[in-house]
Coordinates of N, CA, C and O in Angstrom, one line a residue:
M1 N 0.6 -1.3 -0.2 CA 0.0 0.0 0.2 C 1.2 1.4 -0.3 O 1.8 1.2 0.9
R2 N 0.8 1.8 -1.2 CA 1.5 3.4 -0.9 C 0.3 4.5 -0.7 O -0.7 4.8 -2.0
V3 N 0.3 5.4 0.3 CA -0.4 6.5 0.9 C 0.0 7.6 0.1 O 1.0 8.1 0.8
L4 N -0.4 8.0 -0.5 CA 0.1 10.3 -1.2 C -1.3 10.5 0.2 O -2.2 10.6 -0.6
V5 N -0.6 11.5 1.0 CA -1.6 12.2 1.7 C -1.3 14.0 1.4 O -0.2 14.5 1.7
F6 N -2.4 14.5 0.8 CA -2.4 16.2 1.0 C -2.8 16.3 1.6 O -3.7 16.5 2.2
A7 N -2.1 17.2 2.7 CA -2.8 17.6 4.3 C -2.1 19.4 4.0 O -1.2 20.0 4.0
D8 N -3.2 20.1 5.1 CA -3.1 21.7 5.4 C -1.9 21.7 5.8 O -1.3 22.6 5.0
N9 N -0.8 21.0 6.7 CA -0.1 20.4 7.5 C -0.1 19.5 7.8 O -0.5 18.6 8.3
F10 N 2.1 19.3 8.4 CA 2.2 18.3 8.9 C 2.0 18.3 10.6 O 2.6 19.4 10.5
G11 N 1.1 17.9 10.8 CA 0.8 18.1 11.8 C 0.6 16.6 13.0 O 0.3 15.6 13.1
P12 N 0.0 16.8 14.4 CA -1.0 15.6 14.9 C -2.0 14.7 14.4 O -1.6 13.6 14.2
S13 N -2.6 15.7 14.3 CA -3.4 14.5 13.2 C -2.6 13.9 11.7 O -3.3 12.5 12.1
Q14 N -2.0 14.1 11.2 CA -1.2 13.2 10.2 C -0.4 12.0 10.6 O -0.2 12.1 10.6
S15 N 0.4 13.1 11.8 CA 0.8 11.8 12.1 C 0.3 10.5 13.0 O 0.9 9.3 12.8
I16 N -0.5 10.9 14.1 CA -1.4 9.9 14.4 C -2.0 8.7 13.4 O -1.7 8.0 13.5
A17 N -2.4 9.7 12.2 CA -3.2 8.6 11.6 C -2.0 7.6 10.3 O -2.9 6.7 10.0
F18 N -1.8 8.3 9.7 CA -0.8 8.1 8.8 C 0.9 7.8 9.5 O 1.0 6.7 8.6
V19 N 1.6 8.7 10.2 CA 3.0 7.8 10.7 C 2.7 6.7 11.5 O 3.1 5.5 11.4
D20 N 2.1 7.3 12.1 CA 2.1 6.0 13.8 C 1.4 5.1 13.4 O 1.2 4.0 14.0
G21 N -0.2 5.4 12.8 CA -1.0 4.7 12.6 C -0.8 3.2 11.3 O -0.8 2.3 11.7
L22 N -0.1 3.8 10.3 CA 0.7 2.5 9.8 C 2.1 2.2 10.3 O 2.9 1.7 9.2
A23 N 2.9 2.6 11.1 CA 4.2 2.4 11.3 C 4.6 0.1 11.5 O 5.4 0.2 11.1
G24 N 2.8 0.1 11.9 CA 3.4 -1.5 11.4 C 3.9 -1.9 10.2 O 5.0 -2.6 10.0
A25 N 2.7 -1.7 9.5 CA 2.6 -2.1 8.5 C 3.7 -1.3 7.5 O 5.0 -2.2 6.8
R26 N 4.6 0.0 7.7 CA 5.6 0.2 7.3 C 6.7 -0.2 7.6 O 7.6 -0.7 6.7
A27 N 7.0 -0.5 8.6 CA 8.5 -1.2 9.4 C 8.6 -2.6 8.8 O 9.6 -3.3 8.5
H28 N 7.3 -3.5 8.3 CA 7.3 -4.8 7.5 C 7.2 -4.6 6.3 O 7.3 -5.5 5.3
G29 N 7.5 -3.0 5.6 CA 7.4 -3.2 4.1 C 6.1 -3.4 3.6 O 5.8 -3.4 2.0
L30 N 4.8 -2.9 4.6 CA 4.2 -3.4 3.6 C 3.5 -2.3 3.6 O 2.1 -2.1 2.8
A31 N 3.9 -0.6 3.5 CA 3.0 0.5 3.3 C 4.4 1.3 3.5 O 4.9 1.5 3.9
A32 N 3.9 2.8 2.3 CA 4.9 3.7 1.8 C 3.8 4.9 2.7 O 2.7 4.6 2.1
V33 N 4.4 5.4 3.1 CA 3.5 6.9 3.3 C 3.9 8.3 2.7 O 5.1 8.5 3.6
R34 N 3.5 9.3 2.1 CA 4.2 10.5 1.6 C 3.4 11.3 1.7 O 2.1 12.0 1.4
I35 N 3.6 12.5 2.7 CA 2.6 13.8 3.0 C 3.3 15.4 2.2 O 4.4 15.4 2.3
V36 N 2.0 15.8 1.1 CA 2.7 17.2 0.6 C 1.3 17.7 1.8 O 0.3 17.8 1.5
E37 N 2.5 18.8 2.6 CA 1.4 19.7 2.4 C 0.7 20.9 1.6 O 1.3 21.3 0.5
E38 N -0.6 21.2 1.8 CA -1.0 22.7 1.4 C 0.0 23.8 0.6 O -0.4 24.0 -0.5
A39 N 0.6 24.1 1.7 CA 1.3 25.5 1.2 C 2.4 25.2 -0.2 O 2.8 25.9 -0.9
S40 N 2.6 23.8 -0.3 CA 3.5 23.4 -1.8 C 2.1 24.1 -3.1 O 3.0 24.5 -3.6
F41 N 1.4 24.0 -2.8 CA 0.7 24.5 -4.0 C 0.1 25.9 -4.4 O 0.3 26.9 -5.2
G42 N 1.1 26.7 -3.2 CA 1.0 27.9 -3.3 C -0.5 28.4 -2.9 O -1.0 28.2 -1.8
P43 N -0.5 30.0 -2.8 CA -1.3 30.7 -2.6 C -3.0 30.1 -3.2 O -2.4 29.5 -3.9
D44 N -4.4 30.3 -2.9 CA -5.1 29.6 -3.3 C -6.0 30.8 -3.9 O -6.9 31.6 -3.2
P45 N -5.5 31.1 -5.4 CA -6.5 31.9 -6.2 C -7.8 31.6 -6.7 O -8.4 32.0 -7.4
G46 N -8.3 30.7 -6.7 CA -9.2 30.1 -6.9 C -8.5 29.4 -8.3 O -7.6 28.5 -8.5
V47 N -9.6 29.1 -9.8 CA -9.1 28.0 -10.4 C -7.6 28.9 -11.3 O -7.5 28.1 -12.3
E48 N -7.8 29.7 -10.9 CA -6.8 30.9 -12.4 C -5.5 30.2 -12.0 O -4.7 30.1 -13.0
G49 N -4.7 29.2 -11.1 CA -3.5 28.6 -10.8 C -3.7 27.2 -11.1 O -2.9 26.4 -10.8
L50 N -5.2 26.4 -11.2 CA -5.2 25.7 -11.8 C -4.2 24.5 -12.5 O -4.2 23.7 -12.3
D51 N -3.8 25.2 -13.5 CA -2.6 24.5 -14.6 C -1.3 23.9 -13.9 O -1.0 23.2 -13.9
D52 N -0.9 24.8 -12.7 CA 0.2 24.8 -12.4 C 0.0 23.5 -10.7 O 0.9 23.2 -10.5
A53 N -1.4 23.9 -10.5 CA -1.8 22.9 -9.1 C -2.0 21.5 -9.9 O -1.6 20.5 -9.2
R54 N -2.2 21.4 -11.5 CA -2.5 20.3 -11.9 C -0.6 19.6 -12.3 O -1.0 18.3 -11.7
A55 N -0.4 20.3 -12.6 CA 1.4 19.8 -12.7 C 1.9 19.8 -11.6 O 2.0 17.9 -11.4
L56 N 1.7 20.2 -10.6 CA 2.2 19.5 -9.4 C 1.3 18.3 -8.6 O 2.7 17.6 -7.9
A57 N 0.1 18.1 -9.1 CA -0.8 17.0 -8.4 C -0.3 15.6 -9.7 O 0.6 14.6 -9.1
R58 N 0.1 16.3 -10.3 CA 0.5 15.1 -11.5 C 1.8 14.3 -11.0 O 2.0 13.1 -11.3
A59 N 2.7 15.4 -10.6 CA 4.1 15.2 -10.4 C 4.5 14.6 -9.1 O 5.0 13.2 -9.2
E60 N 3.2 14.5 -8.3 CA 3.4 13.7 -7.3 C 3.1 12.4 -7.4 O 3.4 11.4 -6.8
M61 N 2.1 12.2 -8.1 CA 1.5 11.1 -7.9 C 2.4 10.2 -9.5 O 2.5 8.8 -8.6
A62 N 3.0 10.8 -9.6 CA 3.8 9.9 -10.9 C 5.1 9.6 -9.7 O 5.9 8.4 -10.4
E63 N 5.5 10.4 -8.9 CA 6.9 10.0 -8.4 C 6.3 8.9 -7.2 O 6.7 7.9 -6.4
T64 N 5.4 9.1 -7.1 CA 4.7 7.9 -5.5 C 4.0 6.5 -6.2 O 3.6 5.8 -5.6
S65 N 3.2 7.0 -7.1 CA 2.6 5.7 -7.6 C 1.4 5.6 -6.4 O 1.9 4.3 -6.2
P66 N 0.7 6.0 -6.1 CA -0.1 5.5 -5.0 C -0.8 4.9 -4.9 O -1.7 4.4 -6.5
T67 N -1.5 4.1 -4.3 CA -2.5 3.0 -4.5 C -3.8 4.0 -3.7 O -4.9 2.9 -3.7
A68 N -3.6 4.8 -2.8 CA -4.8 5.5 -2.1 C -4.1 6.8 -2.4 O -3.0 7.1 -1.7
V69 N -5.1 7.9 -2.3 CA -5.0 9.0 -2.1 C -5.5 9.8 -0.9 O -6.8 9.7 -1.2
V70 N -5.1 10.5 0.2 CA -5.9 11.2 1.3 C -6.4 12.3 1.2 O -4.7 13.5 0.9
L71 N -7.2 13.2 1.2 CA -6.8 14.9 1.4 C -7.3 14.7 3.1 O -8.1 14.5 3.3
S72 N -6.6 15.2 3.5 CA -6.1 15.4 5.0 C -7.0 17.1 5.6 O -5.5 17.5 4.9
R73 N -7.7 17.3 6.1 CA -8.1 18.2 6.8 C -7.5 20.1 5.3 O -7.0 20.2 5.6
F74 N -7.5 18.8 4.3 CA -7.2 19.9 2.9 C -8.7 20.7 2.6 O -9.9 20.3 2.2
G75 N -7.7 22.3 2.6 CA -9.0 23.0 1.8 C -8.7 24.2 0.6 O -9.1 24.5 0.2
H76 N -7.4 23.4 0.1 CA -6.6 24.5 -1.1 C -7.8 24.2 -2.7 O -7.5 23.1 -3.1
L77 N -8.6 25.2 -3.0 CA -9.5 24.8 -3.7 C -8.9 24.4 -5.3 O -9.4 23.4 -5.7
E78 N -8.3 25.4 -6.1 CA -7.7 24.6 -7.3 C -7.1 23.9 -7.1 O -6.9 22.6 -7.7
A79 N -6.3 23.3 -6.2 CA -5.0 22.0 -5.8 C -6.2 20.9 -5.6 O -6.1 19.4 -5.8
Y80 N -7.3 20.9 -4.7 CA -7.8 19.7 -4.2 C -8.4 20.0 -6.0 O -8.5 18.2 -6.0
E81 N -9.0 20.4 -6.9 CA -9.9 20.1 -8.1 C -8.7 19.2 -8.9 O -8.6 18.5 -9.4
A82 N -7.5 19.6 -8.8 CA -6.3 19.2 -9.4 C -5.6 17.7 -9.4 O -5.7 16.3 -10.0
I83 N -5.4 17.5 -7.7 CA -5.4 16.3 -7.0 C -6.7 15.1 -7.4 O -6.6 14.4 -7.9
R84 N -7.9 15.3 -7.3 CA -9.0 14.9 -7.7 C -8.9 13.9 -9.0 O -9.2 13.2 -9.2
A85 N -8.5 15.4 -10.1 CA -8.4 15.0 -11.6 C -7.3 13.6 -11.6 O -7.8 13.0 -12.3
A86 N -6.2 14.2 -11.0 CA -5.3 13.2 -11.2 C -5.6 11.9 -10.4 O -4.9 10.9 -10.6
A87 N -6.3 11.5 -9.5 CA -6.6 10.4 -9.0 C -7.8 9.9 -9.7 O -7.1 8.5 -10.0
R88 N -8.6 10.1 -10.8 CA -9.2 9.9 -11.3 C -8.7 9.4 -12.8 O -8.6 8.3 -12.7
E89 N -7.7 10.1 -13.0 CA -6.6 9.4 -14.4 C -5.9 8.5 -14.0 O -5.9 7.7 -15.2
R90 N -5.9 7.9 -12.9 CA -4.9 7.1 -12.6 C -5.7 5.9 -11.7 O -5.2 5.1 -11.6
G91 N -7.0 6.6 -11.7 CA -7.7 5.2 -11.0 C -7.6 5.2 -9.6 O -7.7 3.5 -9.0
V92 N -7.3 6.0 -8.8 CA -6.7 5.7 -7.9 C -7.9 6.0 -6.2 O -8.5 7.2 -6.6
A93 N -8.0 5.4 -5.5 CA -9.3 5.6 -4.3 C -8.8 6.9 -4.0 O -7.5 7.7 -3.5
L94 N -9.2 8.2 -3.8 CA -9.5 9.7 -3.0 C -10.0 9.4 -1.8 O -11.8 9.2 -1.8
V95 N -9.8 9.5 -0.7 CA -10.3 9.4 0.4 C -9.8 11.1 1.2 O -8.8 11.8 1.2
V96 N -11.3 11.5 2.0 CA -11.2 12.3 2.9 C -11.2 12.3 4.0 O -11.9 11.7 5.0
H97 N -9.8 12.9 5.1 CA -9.7 12.6 6.1 C -10.2 13.7 6.7 O -9.0 15.1 6.8
L98 N -11.3 14.2 7.4 CA -12.0 15.8 8.0 C -10.7 15.8 9.5 O -10.6 17.2 10.1
D99 N -10.6 14.4 10.1 CA -10.6 14.3 11.7 C -10.8 15.3 12.6 O -10.2 16.3 13.6
D100 N -12.3 16.2 12.3 CA -13.2 16.7 13.3 C -14.3 16.2 13.4 O -14.9 15.5 12.7
E101 N -15.0 16.5 15.1 CA -16.3 15.7 15.0 C -17.2 16.7 14.5 O -17.5 18.0 15.1
L102 N -17.7 16.4 13.3 CA -18.7 17.5 13.0 C -20.0 17.6 13.5 O -20.8 18.7 12.9
F103 N -20.6 16.6 13.8 CA -21.9 16.1 14.4 C -22.1 16.7 16.1 O -21.6 15.2 16.3

């Protein structure tokens, strides 16, 4: 399993869920995790920067060949659109990780 996580930033939520949570599987070579912070996409001007966001999302997907993509507390609109499209192109599951009790 190769998990590509796009997160608002690397913090306790991502560490607990993806680093610590998959530590056993990672130790046995059964899982790999890469976390990309939202800031790597730059400021969120809406769809104006969609081409740049698509290029970055595709590059991350090409480098990691993920079996699952996770959006963890992610709010960057143009990057979300780019990540969703890149995951669809590759036929990879897209999971949203909110880590908040909303109800």
